[in-house]
Coordinates of C-alpha atoms in Angstrom, one line a residue:
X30 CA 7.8 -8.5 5.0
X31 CA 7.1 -5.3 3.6
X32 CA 4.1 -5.0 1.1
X33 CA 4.8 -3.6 -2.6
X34 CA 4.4 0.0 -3.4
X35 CA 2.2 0.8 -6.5
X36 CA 2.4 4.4 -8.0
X37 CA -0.3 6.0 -10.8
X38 CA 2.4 4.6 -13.5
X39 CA 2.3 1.3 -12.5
X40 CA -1.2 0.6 -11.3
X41 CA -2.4 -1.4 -14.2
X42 CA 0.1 -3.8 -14.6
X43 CA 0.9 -4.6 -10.8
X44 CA -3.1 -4.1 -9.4
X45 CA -5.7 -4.2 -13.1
X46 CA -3.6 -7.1 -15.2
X47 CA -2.8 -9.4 -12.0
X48 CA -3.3 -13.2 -12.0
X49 CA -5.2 -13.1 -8.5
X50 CA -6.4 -11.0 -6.5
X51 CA -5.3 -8.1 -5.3
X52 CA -5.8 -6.0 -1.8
X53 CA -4.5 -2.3 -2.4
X54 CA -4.2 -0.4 0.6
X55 CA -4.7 3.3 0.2
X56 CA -2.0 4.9 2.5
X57 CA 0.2 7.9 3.5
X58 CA 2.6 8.6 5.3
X59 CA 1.2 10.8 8.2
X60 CA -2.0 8.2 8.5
X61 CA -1.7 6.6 12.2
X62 CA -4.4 3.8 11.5
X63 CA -1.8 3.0 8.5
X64 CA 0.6 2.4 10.7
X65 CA -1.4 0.4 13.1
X66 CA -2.8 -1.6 9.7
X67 CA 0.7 -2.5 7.9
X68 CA 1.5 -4.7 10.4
X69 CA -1.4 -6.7 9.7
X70 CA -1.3 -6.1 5.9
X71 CA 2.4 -7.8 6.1
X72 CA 1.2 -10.6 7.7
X73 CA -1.9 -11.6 5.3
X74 CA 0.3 -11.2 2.2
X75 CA 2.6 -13.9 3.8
X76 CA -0.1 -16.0 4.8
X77 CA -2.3 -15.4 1.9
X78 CA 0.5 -15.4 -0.9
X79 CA -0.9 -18.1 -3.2
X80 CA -4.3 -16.3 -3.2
X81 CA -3.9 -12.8 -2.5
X82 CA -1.6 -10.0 -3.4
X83 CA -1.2 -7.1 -1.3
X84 CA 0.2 -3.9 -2.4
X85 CA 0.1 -0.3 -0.9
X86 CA -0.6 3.3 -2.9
X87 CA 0.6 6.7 -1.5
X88 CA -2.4 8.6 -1.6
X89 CA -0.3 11.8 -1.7
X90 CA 1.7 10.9 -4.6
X91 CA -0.7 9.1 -6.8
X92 CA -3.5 11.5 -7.3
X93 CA -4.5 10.1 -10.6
X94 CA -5.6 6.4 -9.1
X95 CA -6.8 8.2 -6.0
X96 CA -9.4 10.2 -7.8
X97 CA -10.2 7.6 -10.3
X98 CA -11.5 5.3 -7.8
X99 CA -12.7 8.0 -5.4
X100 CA -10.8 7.3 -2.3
X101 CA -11.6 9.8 0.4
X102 CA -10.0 8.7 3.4
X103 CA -6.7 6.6 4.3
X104 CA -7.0 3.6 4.6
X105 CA -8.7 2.7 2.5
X106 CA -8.6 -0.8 1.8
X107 CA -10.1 -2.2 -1.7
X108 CA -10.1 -6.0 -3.2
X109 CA -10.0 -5.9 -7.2
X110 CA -10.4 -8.9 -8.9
X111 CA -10.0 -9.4 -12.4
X112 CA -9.2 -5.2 -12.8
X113 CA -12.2 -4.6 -11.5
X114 CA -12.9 -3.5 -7.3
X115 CA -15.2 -5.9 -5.9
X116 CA -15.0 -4.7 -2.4
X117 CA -14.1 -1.5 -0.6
X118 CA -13.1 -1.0 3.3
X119 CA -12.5 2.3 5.0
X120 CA -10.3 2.1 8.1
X121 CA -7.8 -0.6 10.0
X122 CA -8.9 -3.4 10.9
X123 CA -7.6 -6.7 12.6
X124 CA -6.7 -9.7 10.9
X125 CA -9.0 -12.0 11.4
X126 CA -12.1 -9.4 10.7
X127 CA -9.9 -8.2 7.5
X128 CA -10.3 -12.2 6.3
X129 CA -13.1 -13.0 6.7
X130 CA -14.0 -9.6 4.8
X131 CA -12.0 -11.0 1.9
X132 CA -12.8 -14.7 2.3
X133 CA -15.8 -14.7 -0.1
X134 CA -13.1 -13.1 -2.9
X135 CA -10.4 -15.6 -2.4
X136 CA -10.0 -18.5 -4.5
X137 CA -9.8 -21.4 -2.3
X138 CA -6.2 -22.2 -1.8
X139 CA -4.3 -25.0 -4.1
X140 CA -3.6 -28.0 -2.2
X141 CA -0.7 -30.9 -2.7
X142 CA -2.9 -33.5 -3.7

């Protein structure tokens, strides 16, 4: 699964106006923790679908969201919630550490009762 790109135009409908969460991932293209980190990106929006959305930014091409939430570094990882960022992570990170980082976010999932 590859994760949604988000650029400056589309920001605030796909990231500010969603109806859950949303994990944006700060990236570019010559960034080897990104690399390392996409892998496990991919697998938490599977997983996490119903709770979570994941979507990446080019840091390189977007410089207007960039600067408007003063990312320094790629990756940078940051949870918004309602439009707003609730949580901010700088670097990669494996799965299991990146949940339970988000878990406190999440809205518990739905279940078929």
């Amino acid at each position: 699964m590859t994760l949604t790109a988000v650029t400056d135009a589309d920001f605030g409908t796909e990231v500010l106006a969603a109806d859950r969460p949303v994990l944006v991932e700060f990236t570019a293209d010559w960034c080897g923790p990104c690399r390392m980190l996409a892998p496990v990106l991919a697998e938490v929006a599977a997983e996490e679908s119903t709770r979570l959305k994941v979507v990446q930014l080019d840091i390189d091409t977007n410089p207007e969201t960039v600067s408007r939430y003063a990312v320094l570094s790629a990756p940078t990882l940051m949870l918004f919630r309602s439009g707003e960022p609730v949580k901010s992570m700088v670097g990669a990170r494996p799965k299991r550490r990146l949940l339970q980082d988000l878990e406190e976010y999440l809205e518990p999932a739905l279940t078929g009762h």
